[in-house]
PDB file of C-alpha atoms in Angstrom:
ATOM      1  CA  UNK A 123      78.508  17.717 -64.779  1.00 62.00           C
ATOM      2  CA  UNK A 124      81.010  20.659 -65.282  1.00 79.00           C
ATOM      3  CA  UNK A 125      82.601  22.177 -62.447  1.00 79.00           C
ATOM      4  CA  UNK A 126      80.744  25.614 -62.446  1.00 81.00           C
ATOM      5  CA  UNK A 127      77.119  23.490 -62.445  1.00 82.00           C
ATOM      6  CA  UNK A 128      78.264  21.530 -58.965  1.00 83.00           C
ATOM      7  CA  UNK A 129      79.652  24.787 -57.830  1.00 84.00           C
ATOM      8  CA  UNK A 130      76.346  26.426 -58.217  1.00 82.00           C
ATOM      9  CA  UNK A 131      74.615  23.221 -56.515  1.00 84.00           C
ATOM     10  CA  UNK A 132      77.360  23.841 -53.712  1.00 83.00           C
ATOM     11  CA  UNK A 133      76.578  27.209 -53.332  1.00 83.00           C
ATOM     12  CA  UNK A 134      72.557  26.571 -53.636  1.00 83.00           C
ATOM     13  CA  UNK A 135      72.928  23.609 -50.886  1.00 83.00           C
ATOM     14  CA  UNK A 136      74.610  25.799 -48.490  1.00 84.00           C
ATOM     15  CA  UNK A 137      72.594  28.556 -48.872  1.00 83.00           C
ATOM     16  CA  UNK A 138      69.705  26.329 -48.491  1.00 81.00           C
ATOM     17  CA  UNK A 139      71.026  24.815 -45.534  1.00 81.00           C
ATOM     18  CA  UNK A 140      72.356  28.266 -43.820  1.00 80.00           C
ATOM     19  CA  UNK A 141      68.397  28.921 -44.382  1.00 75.00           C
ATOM     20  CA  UNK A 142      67.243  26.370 -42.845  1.00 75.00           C
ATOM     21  CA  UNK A 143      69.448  27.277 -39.854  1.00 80.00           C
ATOM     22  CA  UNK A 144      68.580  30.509 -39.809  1.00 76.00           C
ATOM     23  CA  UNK A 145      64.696  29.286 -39.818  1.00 71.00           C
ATOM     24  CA  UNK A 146      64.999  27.247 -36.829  1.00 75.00           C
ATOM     25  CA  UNK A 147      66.675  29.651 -34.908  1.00 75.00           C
ATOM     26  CA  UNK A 148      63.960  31.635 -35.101  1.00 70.00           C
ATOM     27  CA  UNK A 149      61.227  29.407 -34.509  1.00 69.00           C
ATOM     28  CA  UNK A 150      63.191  28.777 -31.464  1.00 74.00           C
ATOM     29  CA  UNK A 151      63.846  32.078 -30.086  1.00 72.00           C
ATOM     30  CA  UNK A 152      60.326  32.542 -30.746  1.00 68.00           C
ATOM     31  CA  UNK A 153      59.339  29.938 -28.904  1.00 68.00           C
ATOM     32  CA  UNK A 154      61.171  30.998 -25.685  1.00 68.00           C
ATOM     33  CA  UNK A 155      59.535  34.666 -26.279  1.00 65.00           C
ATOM     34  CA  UNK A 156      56.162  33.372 -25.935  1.00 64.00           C
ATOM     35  CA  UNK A 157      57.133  30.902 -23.062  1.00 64.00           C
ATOM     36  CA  UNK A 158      58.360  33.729 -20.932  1.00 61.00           C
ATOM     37  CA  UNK A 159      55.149  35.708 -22.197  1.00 59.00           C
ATOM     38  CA  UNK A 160      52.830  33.123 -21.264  1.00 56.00           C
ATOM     39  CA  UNK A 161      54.910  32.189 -17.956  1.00 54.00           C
ATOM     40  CA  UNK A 162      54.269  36.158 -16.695  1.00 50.00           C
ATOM     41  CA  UNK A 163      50.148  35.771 -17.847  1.00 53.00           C
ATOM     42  CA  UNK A 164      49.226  32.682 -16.626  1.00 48.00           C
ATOM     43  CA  UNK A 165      50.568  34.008 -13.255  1.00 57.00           C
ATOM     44  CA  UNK A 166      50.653  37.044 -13.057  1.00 77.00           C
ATOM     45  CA  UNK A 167      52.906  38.565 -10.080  1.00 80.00           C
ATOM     46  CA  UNK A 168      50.635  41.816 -10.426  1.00 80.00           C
ATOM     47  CA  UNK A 169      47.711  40.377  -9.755  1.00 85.00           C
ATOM     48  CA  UNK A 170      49.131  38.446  -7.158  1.00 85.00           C
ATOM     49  CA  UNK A 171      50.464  41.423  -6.081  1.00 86.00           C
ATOM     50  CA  UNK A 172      47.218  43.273  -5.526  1.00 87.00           C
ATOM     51  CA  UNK A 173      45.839  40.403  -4.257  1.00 89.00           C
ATOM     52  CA  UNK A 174      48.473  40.861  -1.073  1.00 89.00           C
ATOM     53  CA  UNK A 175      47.118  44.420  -1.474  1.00 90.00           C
ATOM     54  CA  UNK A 176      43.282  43.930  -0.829  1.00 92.00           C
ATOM     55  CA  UNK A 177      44.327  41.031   1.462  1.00 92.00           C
ATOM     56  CA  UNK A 178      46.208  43.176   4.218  1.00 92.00           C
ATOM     57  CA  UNK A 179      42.928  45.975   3.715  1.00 91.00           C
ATOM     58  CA  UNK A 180      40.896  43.196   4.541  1.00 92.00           C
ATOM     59  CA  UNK A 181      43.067  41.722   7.475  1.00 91.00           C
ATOM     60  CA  UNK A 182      43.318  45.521   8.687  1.00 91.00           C
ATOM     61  CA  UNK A 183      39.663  46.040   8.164  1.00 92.00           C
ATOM     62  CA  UNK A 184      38.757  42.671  10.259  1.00 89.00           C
ATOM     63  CA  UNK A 185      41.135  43.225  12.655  1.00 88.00           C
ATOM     64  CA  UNK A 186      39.173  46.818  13.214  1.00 88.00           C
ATOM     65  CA  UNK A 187      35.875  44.666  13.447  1.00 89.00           C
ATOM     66  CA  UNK A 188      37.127  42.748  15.913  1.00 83.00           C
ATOM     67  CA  UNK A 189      38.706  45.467  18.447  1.00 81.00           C
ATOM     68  CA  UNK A 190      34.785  46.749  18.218  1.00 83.00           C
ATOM     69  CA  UNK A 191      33.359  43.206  19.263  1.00 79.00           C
ATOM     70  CA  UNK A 192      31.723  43.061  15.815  1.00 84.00           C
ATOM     71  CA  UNK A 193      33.368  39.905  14.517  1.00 81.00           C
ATOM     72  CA  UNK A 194      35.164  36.812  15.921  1.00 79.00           C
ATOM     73  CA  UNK A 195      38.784  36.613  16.081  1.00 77.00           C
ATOM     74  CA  UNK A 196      38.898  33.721  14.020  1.00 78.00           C
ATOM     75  CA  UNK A 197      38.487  35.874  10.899  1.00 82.00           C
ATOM     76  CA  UNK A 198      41.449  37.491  11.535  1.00 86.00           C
ATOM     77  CA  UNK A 199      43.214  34.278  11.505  1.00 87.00           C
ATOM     78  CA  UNK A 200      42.341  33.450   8.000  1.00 88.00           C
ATOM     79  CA  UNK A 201      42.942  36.673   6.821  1.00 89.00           C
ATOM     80  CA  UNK A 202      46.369  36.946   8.224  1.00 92.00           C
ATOM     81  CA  UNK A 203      47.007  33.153   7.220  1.00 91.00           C
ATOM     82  CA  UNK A 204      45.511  34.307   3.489  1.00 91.00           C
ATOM     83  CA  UNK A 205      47.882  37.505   3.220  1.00 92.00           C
ATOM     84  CA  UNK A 206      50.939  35.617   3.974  1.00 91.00           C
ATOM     85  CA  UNK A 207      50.111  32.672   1.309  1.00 90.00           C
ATOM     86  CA  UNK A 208      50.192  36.024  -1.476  1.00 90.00           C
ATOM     87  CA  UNK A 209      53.558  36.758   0.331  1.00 90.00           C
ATOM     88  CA  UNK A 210      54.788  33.648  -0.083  1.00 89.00           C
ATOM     89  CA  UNK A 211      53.712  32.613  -3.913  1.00 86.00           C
ATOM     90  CA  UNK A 212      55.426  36.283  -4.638  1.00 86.00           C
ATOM     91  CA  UNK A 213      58.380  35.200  -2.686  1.00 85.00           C
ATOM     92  CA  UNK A 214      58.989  31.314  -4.178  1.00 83.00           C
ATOM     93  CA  UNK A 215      59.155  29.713  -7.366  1.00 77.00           C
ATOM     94  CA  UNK A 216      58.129  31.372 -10.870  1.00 78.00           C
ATOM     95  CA  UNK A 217      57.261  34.429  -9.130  1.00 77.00           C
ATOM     96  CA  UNK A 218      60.078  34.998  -7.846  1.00 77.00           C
ATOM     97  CA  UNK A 219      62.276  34.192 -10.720  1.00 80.00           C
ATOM     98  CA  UNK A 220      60.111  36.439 -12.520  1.00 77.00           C
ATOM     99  CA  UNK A 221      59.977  39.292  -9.965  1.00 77.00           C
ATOM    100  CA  UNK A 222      63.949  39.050 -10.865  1.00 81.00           C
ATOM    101  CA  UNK A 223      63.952  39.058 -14.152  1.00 78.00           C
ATOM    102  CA  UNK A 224      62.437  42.772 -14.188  1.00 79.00           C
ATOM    103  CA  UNK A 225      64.851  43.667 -11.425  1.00 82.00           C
ATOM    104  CA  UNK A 226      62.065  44.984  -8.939  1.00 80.00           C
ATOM    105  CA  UNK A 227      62.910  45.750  -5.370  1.00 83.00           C
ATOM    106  CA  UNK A 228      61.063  43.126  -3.436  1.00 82.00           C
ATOM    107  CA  UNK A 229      62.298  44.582   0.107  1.00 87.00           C
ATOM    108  CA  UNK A 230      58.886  45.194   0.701  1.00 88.00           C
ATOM    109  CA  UNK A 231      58.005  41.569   0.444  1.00 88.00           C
ATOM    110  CA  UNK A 232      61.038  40.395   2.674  1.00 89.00           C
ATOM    111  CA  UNK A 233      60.159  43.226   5.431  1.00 92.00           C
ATOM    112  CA  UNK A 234      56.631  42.224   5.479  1.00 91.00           C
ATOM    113  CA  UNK A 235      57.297  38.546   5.842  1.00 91.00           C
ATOM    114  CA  UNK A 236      59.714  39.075   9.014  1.00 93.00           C
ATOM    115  CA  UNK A 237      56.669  41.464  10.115  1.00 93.00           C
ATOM    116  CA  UNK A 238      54.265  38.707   9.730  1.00 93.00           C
ATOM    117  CA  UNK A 239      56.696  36.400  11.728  1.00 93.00           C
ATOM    118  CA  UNK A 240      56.716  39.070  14.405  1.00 93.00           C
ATOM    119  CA  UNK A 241      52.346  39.131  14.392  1.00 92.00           C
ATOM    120  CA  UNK A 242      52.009  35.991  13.975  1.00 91.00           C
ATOM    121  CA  UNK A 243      52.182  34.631  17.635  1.00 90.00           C
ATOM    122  CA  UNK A 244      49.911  38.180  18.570  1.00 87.00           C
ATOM    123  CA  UNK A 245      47.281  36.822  15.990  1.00 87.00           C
ATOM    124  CA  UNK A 246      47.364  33.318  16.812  1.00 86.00           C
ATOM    125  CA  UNK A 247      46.997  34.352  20.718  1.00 82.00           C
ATOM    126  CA  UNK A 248      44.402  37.146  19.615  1.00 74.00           C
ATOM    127  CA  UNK A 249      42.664  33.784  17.847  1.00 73.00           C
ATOM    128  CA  UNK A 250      43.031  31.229  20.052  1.00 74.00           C
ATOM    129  CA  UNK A 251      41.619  33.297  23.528  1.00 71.00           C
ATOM    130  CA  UNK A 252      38.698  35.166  24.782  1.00 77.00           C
ATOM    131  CA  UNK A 253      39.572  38.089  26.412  1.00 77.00           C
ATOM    132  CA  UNK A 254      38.277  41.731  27.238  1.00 79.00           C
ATOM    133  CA  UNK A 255      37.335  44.159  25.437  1.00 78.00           C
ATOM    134  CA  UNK A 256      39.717  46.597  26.232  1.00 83.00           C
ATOM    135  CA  UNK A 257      42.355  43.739  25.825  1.00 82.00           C
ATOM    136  CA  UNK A 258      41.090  42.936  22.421  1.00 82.00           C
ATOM    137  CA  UNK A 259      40.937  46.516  21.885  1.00 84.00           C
ATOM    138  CA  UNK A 260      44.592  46.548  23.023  1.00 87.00           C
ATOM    139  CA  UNK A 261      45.673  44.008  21.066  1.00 86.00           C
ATOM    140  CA  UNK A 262      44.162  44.872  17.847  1.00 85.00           C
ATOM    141  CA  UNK A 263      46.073  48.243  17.969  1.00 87.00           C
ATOM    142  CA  UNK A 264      49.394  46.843  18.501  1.00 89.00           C
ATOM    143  CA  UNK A 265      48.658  44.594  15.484  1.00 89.00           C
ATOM    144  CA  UNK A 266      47.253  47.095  13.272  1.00 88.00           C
ATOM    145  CA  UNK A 267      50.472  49.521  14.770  1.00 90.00           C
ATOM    146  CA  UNK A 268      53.248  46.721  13.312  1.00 91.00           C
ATOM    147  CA  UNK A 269      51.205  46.558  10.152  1.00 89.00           C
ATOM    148  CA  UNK A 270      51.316  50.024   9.318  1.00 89.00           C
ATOM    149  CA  UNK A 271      53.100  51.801   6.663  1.00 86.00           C
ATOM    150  CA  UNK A 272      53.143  48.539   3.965  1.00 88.00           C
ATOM    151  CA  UNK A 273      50.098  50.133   2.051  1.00 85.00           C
ATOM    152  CA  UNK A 274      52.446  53.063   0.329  1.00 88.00           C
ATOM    153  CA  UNK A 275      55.208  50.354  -0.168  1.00 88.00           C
ATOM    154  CA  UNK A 276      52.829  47.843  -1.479  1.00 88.00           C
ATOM    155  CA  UNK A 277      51.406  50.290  -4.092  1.00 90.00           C
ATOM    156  CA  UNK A 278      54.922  51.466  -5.194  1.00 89.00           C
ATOM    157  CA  UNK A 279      55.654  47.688  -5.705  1.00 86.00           C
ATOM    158  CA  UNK A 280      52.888  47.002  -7.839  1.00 86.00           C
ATOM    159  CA  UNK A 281      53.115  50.513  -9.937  1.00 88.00           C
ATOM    160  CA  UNK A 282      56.749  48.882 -10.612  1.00 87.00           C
ATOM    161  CA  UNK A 283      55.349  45.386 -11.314  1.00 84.00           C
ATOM    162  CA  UNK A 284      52.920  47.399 -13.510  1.00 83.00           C
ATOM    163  CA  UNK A 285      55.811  49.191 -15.369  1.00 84.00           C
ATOM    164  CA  UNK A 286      57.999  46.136 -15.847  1.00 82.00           C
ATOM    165  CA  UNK A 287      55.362  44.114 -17.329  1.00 79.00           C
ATOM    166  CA  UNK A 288      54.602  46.440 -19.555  1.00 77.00           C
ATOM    167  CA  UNK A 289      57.991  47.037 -20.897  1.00 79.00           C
ATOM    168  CA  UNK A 290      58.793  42.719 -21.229  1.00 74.00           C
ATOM    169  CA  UNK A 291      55.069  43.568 -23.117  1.00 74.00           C
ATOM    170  CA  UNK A 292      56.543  46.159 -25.518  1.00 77.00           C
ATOM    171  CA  UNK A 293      59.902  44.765 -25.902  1.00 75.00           C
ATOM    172  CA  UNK A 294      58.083  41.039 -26.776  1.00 69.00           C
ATOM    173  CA  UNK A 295      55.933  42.558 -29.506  1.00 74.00           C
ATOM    174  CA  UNK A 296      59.176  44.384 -30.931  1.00 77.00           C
ATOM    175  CA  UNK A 297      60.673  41.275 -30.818  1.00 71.00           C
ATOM    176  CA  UNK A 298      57.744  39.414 -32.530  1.00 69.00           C
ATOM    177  CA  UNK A 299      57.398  42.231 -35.027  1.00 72.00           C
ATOM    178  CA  UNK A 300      61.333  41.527 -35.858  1.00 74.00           C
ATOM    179  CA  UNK A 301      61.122  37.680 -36.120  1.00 69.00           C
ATOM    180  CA  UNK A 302      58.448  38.118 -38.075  1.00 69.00           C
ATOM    181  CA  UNK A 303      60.132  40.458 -40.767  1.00 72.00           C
ATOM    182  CA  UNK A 304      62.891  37.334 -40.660  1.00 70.00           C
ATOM    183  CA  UNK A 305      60.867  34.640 -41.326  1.00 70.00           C
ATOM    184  CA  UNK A 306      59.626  36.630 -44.205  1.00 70.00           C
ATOM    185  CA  UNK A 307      62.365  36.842 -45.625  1.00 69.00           C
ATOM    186  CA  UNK A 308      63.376  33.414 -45.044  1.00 65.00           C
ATOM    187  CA  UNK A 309      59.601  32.779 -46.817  1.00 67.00           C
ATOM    188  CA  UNK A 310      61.239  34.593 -49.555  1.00 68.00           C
ATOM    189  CA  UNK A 311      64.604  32.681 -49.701  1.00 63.00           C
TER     190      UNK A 311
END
């Protein structure tokens, strides 16, 4: 073999092997893309986070009922209990994480939880005893008082939920459309 022959093999090994690098970085990068794709789908903090919506109508709605004599307290009690679960997946773990990672203000979530704290003995009293009507009436209101205001902030968090999703959306399918010019070309090589 003459010198310029193993050179060439050299040079074609390397390139072959700078390839092959090059390949696997993108399958990998890839790879993370669609975990963090299929991490926000399969739960989805906007859902979630309309869930929380339609769950404090409902608790607001029931605790109306009540005050009238129409339902029995303990409906309120699962409502409430239901409402703060939504507040709490949104607050720990993946969710959370995820509510980071698109840098969305999640003061609404902390300011209703200490709210909640403050209801919570109010509902589990409201619950737990029989009382008059114009107690229950009473009651109701001062619940329904310390409740007020979250529906505004709890649609301006999901419009922003809405909005960040929809950009990590976009800028995935950029990103896909990219890789997928690379591996092309590495198809090519």
């Amino acid at each position: 073999m003459t010198d310029k022959s193993r050179s060439v093999r050299a040079a074609l090994l390397v390139f072959f092997v700078g390839a092959v690098l090059f390949g696997s970085g993108i399958v990998y990068k890839l790879s993370d893309r669609v975990d963090n794709i299929q991490t926000a789908e399969q739960s989805d903090p906007l859902w979630i986070g309309s869930q929380l919506q339609f769950e404090m109508l409902r608790l607001e709605k029931e605790l109306s009922e009540v005050a009238l004599g129409l339902r029995p307290a303990s409906d309120v009690a699962l409502r409430f209990d239901i409402a703060w679960s939504r507040i709490t997946i949104l607050q720990e773990g993946k969710l959370s994480r995820l509510l980071k990672s698109f840098a969305i203000d999640q003061t609404v979530l902390s300011a209703l939880e200490e709210t909640f704290q403050t209801v919570e003995p109010h509902i589990a009293e409201f619950a737990a005893q029989e009382m008059t009507d114009a107690v229950r009436r009473q009651k109701a209101a001062h619940i329904l008082d310390a409740l007020e205001g979250y529906d505004m902030a709890l649609r301006d968090l999901l419009v922003a939920l809405a909005q960040a999703k929809n950009s990590s959306l976009t800028e995935f399918r950029t990103g896909l459309l990219s890789l997928s010019h690379a591996i092309a070309y590495l198809g090519m090589t």
